[in-house]
Coordinates of N, CA, C and O and ligand atoms in Angstrom, one line a residue:
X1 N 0.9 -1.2 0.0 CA 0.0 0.0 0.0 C 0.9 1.3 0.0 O 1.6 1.6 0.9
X2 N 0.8 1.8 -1.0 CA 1.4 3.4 -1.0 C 0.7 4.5 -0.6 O -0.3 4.8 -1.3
X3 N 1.3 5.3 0.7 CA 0.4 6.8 0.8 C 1.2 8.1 0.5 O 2.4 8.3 0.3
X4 N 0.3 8.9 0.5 CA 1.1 10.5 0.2 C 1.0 11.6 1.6 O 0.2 11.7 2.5
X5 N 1.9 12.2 1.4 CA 1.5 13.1 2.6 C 2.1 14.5 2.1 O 3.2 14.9 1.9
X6 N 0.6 15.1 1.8 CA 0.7 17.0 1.4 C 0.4 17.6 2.4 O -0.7 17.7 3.0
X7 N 1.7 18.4 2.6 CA 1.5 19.6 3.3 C 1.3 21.3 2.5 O 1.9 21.6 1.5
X8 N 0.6 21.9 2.9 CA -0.1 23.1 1.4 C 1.0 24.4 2.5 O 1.7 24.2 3.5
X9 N 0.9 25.4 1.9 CA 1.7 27.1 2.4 C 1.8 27.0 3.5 O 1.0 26.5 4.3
X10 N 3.1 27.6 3.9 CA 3.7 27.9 5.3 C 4.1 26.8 5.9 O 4.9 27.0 6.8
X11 N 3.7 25.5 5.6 CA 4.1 24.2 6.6 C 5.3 24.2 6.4 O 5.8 23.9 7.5
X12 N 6.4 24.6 5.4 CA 7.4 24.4 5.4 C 8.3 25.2 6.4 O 9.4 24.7 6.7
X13 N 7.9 26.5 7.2 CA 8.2 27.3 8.2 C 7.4 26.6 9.6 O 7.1 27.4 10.5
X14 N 7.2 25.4 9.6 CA 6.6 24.8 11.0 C 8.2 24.5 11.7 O 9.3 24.3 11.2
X15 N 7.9 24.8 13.0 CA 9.2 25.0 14.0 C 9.3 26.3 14.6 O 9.2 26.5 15.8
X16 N 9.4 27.2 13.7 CA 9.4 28.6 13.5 C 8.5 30.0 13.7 O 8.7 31.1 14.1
X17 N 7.0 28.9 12.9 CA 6.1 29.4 12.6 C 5.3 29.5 14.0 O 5.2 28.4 14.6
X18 N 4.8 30.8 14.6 CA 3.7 30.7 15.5 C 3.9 29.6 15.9 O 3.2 28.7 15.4
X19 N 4.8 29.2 17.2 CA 4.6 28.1 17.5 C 3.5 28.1 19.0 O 2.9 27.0 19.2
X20 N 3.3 28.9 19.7 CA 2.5 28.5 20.7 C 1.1 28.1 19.8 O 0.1 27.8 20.3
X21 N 1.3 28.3 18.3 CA -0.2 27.2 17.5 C -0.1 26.2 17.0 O -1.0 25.3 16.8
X22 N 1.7 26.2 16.5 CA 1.6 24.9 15.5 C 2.5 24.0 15.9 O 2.6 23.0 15.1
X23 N 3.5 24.2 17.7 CA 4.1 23.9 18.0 C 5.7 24.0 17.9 O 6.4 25.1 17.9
X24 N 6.2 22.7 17.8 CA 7.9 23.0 18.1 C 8.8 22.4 16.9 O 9.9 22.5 16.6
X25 N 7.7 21.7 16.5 CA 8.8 20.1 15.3 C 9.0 21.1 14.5 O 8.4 22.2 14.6
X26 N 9.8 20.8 13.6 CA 10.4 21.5 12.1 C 9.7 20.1 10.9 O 10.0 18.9 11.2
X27 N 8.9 20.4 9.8 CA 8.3 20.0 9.4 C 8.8 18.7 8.9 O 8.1 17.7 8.5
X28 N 10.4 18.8 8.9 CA 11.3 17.5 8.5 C 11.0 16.6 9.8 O 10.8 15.5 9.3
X29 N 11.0 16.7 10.7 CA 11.0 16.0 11.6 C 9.4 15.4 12.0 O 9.2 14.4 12.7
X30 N 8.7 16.0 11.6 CA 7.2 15.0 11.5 C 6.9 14.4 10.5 O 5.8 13.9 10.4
X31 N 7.9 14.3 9.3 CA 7.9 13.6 7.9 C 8.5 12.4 8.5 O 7.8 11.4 8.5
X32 N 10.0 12.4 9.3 CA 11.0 11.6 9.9 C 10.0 10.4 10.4 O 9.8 9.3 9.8
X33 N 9.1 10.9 11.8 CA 8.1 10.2 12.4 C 7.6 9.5 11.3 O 8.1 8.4 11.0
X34 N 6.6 10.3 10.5 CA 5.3 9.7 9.7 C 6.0 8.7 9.1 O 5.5 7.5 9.2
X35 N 7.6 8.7 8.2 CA 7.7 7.7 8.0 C 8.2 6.4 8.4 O 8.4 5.4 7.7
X36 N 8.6 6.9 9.8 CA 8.7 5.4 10.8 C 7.4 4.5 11.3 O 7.3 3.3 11.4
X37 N 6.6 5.6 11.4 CA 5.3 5.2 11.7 C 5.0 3.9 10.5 O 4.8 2.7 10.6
X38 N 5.3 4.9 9.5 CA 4.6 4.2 8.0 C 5.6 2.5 7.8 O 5.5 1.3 7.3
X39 N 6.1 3.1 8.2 CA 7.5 1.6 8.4 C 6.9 0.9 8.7 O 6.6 0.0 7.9
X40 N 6.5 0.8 10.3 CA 6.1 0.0 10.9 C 5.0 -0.5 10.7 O 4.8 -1.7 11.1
X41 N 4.0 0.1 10.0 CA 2.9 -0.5 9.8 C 3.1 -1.1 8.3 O 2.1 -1.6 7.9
X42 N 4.0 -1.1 7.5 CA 4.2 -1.5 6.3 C 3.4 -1.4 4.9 O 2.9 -2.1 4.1
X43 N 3.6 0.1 5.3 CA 3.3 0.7 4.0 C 4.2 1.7 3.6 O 5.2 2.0 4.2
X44 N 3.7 2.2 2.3 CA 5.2 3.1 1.4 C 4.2 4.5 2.1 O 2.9 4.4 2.3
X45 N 5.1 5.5 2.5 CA 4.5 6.8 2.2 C 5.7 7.9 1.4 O 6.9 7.8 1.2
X46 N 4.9 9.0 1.0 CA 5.4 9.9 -0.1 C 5.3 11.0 0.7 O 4.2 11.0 1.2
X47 N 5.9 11.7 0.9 CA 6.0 13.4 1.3 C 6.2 14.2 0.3 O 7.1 14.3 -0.5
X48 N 4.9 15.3 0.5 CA 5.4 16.3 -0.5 C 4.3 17.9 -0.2 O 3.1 18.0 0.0
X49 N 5.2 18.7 -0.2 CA 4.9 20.0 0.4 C 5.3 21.1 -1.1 O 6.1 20.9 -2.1
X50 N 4.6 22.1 -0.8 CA 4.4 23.1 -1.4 C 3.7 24.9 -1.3 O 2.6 24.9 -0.7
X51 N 3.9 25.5 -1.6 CA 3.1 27.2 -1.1 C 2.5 27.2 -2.6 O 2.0 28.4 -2.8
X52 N 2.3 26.5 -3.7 CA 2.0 26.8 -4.9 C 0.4 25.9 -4.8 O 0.2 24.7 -4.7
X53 N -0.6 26.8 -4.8 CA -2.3 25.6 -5.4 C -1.7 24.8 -6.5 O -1.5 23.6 -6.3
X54 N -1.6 25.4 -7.8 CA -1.6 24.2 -8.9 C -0.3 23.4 -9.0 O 0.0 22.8 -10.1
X55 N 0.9 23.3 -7.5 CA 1.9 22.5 -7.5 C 1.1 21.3 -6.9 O 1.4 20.2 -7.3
X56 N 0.1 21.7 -5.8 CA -0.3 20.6 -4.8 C -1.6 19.7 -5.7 O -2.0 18.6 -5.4
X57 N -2.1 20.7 -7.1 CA -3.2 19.7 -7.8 C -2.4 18.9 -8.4 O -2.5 17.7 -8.2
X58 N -1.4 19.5 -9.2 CA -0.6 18.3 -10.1 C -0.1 17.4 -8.8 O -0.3 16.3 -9.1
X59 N 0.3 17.4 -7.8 CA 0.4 16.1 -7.6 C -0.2 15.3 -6.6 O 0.4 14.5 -5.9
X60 N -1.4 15.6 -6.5 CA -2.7 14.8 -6.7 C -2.9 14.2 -7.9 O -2.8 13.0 -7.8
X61 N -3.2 14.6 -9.0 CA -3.3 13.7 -10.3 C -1.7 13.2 -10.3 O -1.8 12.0 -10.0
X62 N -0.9 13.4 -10.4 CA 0.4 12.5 -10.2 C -0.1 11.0 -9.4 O 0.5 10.0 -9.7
X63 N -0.8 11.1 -8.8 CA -1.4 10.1 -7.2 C -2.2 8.9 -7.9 O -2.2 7.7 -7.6
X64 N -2.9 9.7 -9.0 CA -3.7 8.1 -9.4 C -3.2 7.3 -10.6 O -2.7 7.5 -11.6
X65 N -3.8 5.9 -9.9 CA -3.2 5.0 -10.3 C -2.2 4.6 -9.5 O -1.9 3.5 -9.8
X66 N -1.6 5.1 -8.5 CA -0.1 5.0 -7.8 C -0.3 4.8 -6.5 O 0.0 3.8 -5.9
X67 N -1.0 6.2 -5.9 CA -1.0 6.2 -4.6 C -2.3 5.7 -4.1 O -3.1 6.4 -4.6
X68 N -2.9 4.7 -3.0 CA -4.1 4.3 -2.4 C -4.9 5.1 -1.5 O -6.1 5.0 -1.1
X69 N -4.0 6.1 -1.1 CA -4.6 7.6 0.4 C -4.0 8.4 0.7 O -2.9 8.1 0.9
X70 N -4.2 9.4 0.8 CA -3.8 10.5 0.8 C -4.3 11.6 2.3 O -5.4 12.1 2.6
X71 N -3.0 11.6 3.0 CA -2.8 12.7 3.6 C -2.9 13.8 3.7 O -1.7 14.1 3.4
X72 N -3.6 15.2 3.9 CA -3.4 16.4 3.6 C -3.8 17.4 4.6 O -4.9 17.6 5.1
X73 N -2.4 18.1 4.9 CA -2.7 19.6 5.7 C -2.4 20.5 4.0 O -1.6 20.5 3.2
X74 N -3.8 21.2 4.3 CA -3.4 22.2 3.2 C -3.5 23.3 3.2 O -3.8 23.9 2.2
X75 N -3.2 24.0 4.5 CA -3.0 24.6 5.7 C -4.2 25.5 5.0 O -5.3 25.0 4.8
X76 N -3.9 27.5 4.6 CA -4.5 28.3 4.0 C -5.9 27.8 3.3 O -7.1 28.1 3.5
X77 N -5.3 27.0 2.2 CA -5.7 26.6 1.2 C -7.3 25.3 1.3 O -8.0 24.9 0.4
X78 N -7.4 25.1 2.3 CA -8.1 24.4 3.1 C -9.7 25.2 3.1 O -10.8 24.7 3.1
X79 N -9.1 26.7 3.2 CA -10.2 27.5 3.5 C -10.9 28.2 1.7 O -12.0 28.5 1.1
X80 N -9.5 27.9 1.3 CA -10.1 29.0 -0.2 C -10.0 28.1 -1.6 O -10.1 28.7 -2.7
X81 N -9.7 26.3 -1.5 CA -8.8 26.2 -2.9 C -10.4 25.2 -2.9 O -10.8 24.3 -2.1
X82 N -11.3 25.7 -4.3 CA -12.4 24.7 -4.9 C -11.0 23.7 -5.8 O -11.0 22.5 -5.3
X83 N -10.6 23.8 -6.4 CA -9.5 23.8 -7.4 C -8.5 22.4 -6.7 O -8.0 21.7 -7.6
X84 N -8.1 22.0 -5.5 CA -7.5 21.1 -4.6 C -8.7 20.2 -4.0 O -8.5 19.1 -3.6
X85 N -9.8 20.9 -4.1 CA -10.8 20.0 -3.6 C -11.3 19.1 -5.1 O -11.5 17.9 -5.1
X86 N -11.4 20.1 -6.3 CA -12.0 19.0 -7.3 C -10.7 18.2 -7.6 O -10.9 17.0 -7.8
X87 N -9.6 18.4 -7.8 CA -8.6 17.8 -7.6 C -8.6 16.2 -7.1 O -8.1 15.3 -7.7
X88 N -9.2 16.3 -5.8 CA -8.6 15.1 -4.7 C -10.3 14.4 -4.8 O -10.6 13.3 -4.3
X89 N -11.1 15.4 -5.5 CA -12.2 14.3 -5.6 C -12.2 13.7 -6.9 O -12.6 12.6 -7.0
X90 N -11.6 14.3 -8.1 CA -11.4 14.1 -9.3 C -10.6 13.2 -9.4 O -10.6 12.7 -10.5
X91 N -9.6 12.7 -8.5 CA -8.7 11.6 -8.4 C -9.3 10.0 -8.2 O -9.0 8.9 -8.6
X92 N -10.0 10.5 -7.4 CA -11.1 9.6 -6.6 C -10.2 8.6 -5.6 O -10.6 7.6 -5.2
X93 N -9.0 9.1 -5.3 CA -7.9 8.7 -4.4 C -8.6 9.0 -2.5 O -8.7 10.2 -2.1
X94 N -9.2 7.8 -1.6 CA -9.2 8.7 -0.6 C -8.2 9.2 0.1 O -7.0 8.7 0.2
X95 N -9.0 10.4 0.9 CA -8.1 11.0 1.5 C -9.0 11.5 3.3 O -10.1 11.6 3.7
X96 N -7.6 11.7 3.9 CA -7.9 12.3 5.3 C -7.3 13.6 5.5 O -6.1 13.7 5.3
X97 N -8.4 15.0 6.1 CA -7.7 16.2 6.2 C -7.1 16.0 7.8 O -7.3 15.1 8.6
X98 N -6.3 17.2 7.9 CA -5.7 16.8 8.9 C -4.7 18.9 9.3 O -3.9 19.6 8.6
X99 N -5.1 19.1 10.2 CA -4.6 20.2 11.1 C -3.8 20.2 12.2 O -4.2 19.4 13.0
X100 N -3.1 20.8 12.4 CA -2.1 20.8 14.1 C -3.3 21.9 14.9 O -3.8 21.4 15.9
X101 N -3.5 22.7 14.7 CA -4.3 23.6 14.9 C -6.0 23.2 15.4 O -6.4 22.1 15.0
X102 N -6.6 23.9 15.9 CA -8.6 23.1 15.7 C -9.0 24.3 15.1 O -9.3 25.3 15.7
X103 N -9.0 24.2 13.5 CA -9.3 25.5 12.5 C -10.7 25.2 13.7 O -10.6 26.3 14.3
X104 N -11.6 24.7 14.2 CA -13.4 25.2 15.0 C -13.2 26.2 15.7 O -14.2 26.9 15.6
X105 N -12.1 26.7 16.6 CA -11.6 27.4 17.6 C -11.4 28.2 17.4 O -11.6 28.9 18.3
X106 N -11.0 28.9 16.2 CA -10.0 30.2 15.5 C -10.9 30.4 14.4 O -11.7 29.6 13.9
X107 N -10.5 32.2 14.1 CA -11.0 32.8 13.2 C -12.2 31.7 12.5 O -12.1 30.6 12.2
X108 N -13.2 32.7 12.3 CA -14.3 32.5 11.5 C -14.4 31.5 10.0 O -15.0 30.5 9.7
X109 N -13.0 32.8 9.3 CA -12.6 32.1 8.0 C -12.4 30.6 8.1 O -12.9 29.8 7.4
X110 N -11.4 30.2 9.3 CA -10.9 28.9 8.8 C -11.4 28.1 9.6 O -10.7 27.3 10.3
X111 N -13.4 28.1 9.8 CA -14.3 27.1 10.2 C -14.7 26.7 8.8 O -15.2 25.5 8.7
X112 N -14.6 27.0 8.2 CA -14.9 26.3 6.5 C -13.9 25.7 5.7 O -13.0 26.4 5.2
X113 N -13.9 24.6 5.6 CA -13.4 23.8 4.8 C -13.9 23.0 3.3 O -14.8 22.2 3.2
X114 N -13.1 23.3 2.4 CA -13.3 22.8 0.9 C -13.2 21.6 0.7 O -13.6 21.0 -0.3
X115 N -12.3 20.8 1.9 CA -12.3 19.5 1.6 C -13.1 18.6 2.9 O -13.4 17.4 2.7
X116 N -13.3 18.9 3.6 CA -14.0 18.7 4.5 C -14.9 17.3 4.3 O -14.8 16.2 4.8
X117 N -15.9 17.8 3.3 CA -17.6 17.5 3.1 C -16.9 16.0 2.7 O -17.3 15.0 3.4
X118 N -15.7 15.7 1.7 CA -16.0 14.2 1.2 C -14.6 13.6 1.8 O -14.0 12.9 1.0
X119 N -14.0 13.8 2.8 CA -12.9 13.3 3.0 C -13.2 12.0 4.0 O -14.3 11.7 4.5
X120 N -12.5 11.4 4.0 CA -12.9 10.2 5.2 C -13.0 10.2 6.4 O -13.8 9.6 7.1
X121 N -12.0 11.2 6.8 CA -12.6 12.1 7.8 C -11.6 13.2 7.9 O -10.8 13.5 7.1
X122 N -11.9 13.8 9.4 CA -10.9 14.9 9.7 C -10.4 15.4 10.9 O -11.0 15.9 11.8
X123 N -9.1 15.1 10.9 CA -8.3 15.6 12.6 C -7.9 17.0 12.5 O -7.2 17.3 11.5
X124 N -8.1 17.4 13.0 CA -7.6 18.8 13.8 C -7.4 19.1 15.2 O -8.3 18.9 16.0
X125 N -6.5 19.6 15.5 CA -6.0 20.3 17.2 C -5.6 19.4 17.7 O -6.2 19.0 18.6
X126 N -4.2 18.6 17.3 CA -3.7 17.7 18.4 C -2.3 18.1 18.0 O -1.6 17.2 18.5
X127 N -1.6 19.1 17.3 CA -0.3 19.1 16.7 C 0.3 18.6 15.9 O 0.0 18.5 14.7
X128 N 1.1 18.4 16.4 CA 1.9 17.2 14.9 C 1.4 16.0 15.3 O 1.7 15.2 14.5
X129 N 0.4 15.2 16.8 CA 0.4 14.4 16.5 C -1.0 13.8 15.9 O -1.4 12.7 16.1
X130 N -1.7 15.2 15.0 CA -2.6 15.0 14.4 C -2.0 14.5 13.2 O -2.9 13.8 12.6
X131 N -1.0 14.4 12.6 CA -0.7 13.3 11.1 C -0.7 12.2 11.5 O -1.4 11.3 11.0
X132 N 0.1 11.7 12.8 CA -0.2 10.2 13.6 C -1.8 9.6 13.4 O -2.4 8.8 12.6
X133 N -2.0 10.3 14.4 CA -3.9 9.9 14.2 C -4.0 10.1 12.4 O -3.3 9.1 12.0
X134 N -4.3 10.6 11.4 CA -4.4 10.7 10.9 C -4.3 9.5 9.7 O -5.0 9.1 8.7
X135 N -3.2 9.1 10.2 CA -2.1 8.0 9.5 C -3.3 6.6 9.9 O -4.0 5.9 9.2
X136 N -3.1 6.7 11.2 CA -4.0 5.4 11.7 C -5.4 5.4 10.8 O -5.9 4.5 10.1
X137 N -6.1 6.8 11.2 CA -7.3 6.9 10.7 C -7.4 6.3 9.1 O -8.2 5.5 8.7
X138 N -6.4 6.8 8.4 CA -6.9 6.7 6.7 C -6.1 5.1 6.7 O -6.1 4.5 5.6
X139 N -5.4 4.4 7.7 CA -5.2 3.2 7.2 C -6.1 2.2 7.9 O -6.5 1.2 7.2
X140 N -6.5 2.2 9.1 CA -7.6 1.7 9.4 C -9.0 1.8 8.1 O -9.7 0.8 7.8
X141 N -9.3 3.0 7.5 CA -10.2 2.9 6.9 C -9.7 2.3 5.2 O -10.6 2.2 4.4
X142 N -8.8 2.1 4.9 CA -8.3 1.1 3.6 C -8.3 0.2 3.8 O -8.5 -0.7 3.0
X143 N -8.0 -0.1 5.1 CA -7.9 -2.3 5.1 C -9.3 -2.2 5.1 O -9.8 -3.1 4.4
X144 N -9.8 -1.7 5.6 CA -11.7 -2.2 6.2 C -12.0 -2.4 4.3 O -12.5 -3.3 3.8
X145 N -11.5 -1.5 3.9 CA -12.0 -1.4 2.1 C -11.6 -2.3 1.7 O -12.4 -3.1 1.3
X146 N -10.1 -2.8 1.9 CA -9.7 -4.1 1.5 C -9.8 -5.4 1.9 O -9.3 -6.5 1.5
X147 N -10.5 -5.3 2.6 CA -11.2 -7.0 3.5 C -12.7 -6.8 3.1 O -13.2 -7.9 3.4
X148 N -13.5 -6.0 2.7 CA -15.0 -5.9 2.0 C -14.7 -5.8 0.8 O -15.6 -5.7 0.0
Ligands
DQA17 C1 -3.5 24.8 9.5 C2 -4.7 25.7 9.8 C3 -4.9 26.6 8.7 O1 -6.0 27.5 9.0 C4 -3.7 27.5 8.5 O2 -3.9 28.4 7.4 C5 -2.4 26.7 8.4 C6 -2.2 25.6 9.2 C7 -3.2 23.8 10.7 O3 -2.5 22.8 10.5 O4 -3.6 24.1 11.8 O5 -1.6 27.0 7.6 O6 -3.8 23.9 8.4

């Protein structure tokens, strides 16, 4: 089983960035994790980050055919991109959203999410160890696909 893991604008400044919101890891080092994690449960994962919308669609369509689930903080872009949403439904790849942050908590704007509605589900507000959960979550919900 191969997964991907998209991180969307600014994630690349995690460590740095507002940390009493997004914490302390430097975003290399929760890739490090995710793919020990991913080790251990034995599966491939793919990391890939970007501040560009149509860098993060192309590689979503890069995904099908290839990749089985899909990871995504797409940080900003979460709130404004239809374009990443038809993307990741246009793939028909599932996927799980996923925040360090509880976008329910904060500003108005980023209670609305574009990917929200069809994702398999969605973690927010636990930090970085919302990709963990996250990880579990979308592979728990593939084997259940793959044993039905
Ligand atoms: C974020 C929440 C978004 O609202 C924000 O724009 C981010 C990070 C989070 O992980 O909490 O860049 O996705």
């Amino acid at each position: 089983m191969r997964l991907l893991l998209i991180n969307g604008p600014n994630l690349n400044l995690l460590g740095s960035r507002e940390p009493s919101l997004y914490g302390a890891k430097s975003l290399d080092s929760i890739e490090i994790e995710l793919l020990s994690q991913a080790k251990k449960e034995g599966v491939e994962l793919d990391c890939f980050q970007s501040n560009f919308e149509g860098a993060l669609v192309d590689r979503v369509h890069q995904g099908i055919g290839s990749i089985d689930g899909i990871l995504i903080n797409a940080g900003a872009y979460t709130h404004t991109s239809i374009a990443l949403r038809d993307a990741l439904i246009g793939s028909a790849i599932p996927y799980v959203e996923l925040h360090l942050s509880n976008i329910h908590a904060r500003e108005h704007f980023r209670q609305n999410s574009y990917l929200a509605e069809r994702a398999v589900g969605v973690i927010s507000g636990f930090g970085p160890l919302s990709y963990q959960l996250a990880l579990l979550g979308l592979l728990s919900y593939l084997r259940q696909q793959q044993s039905s």
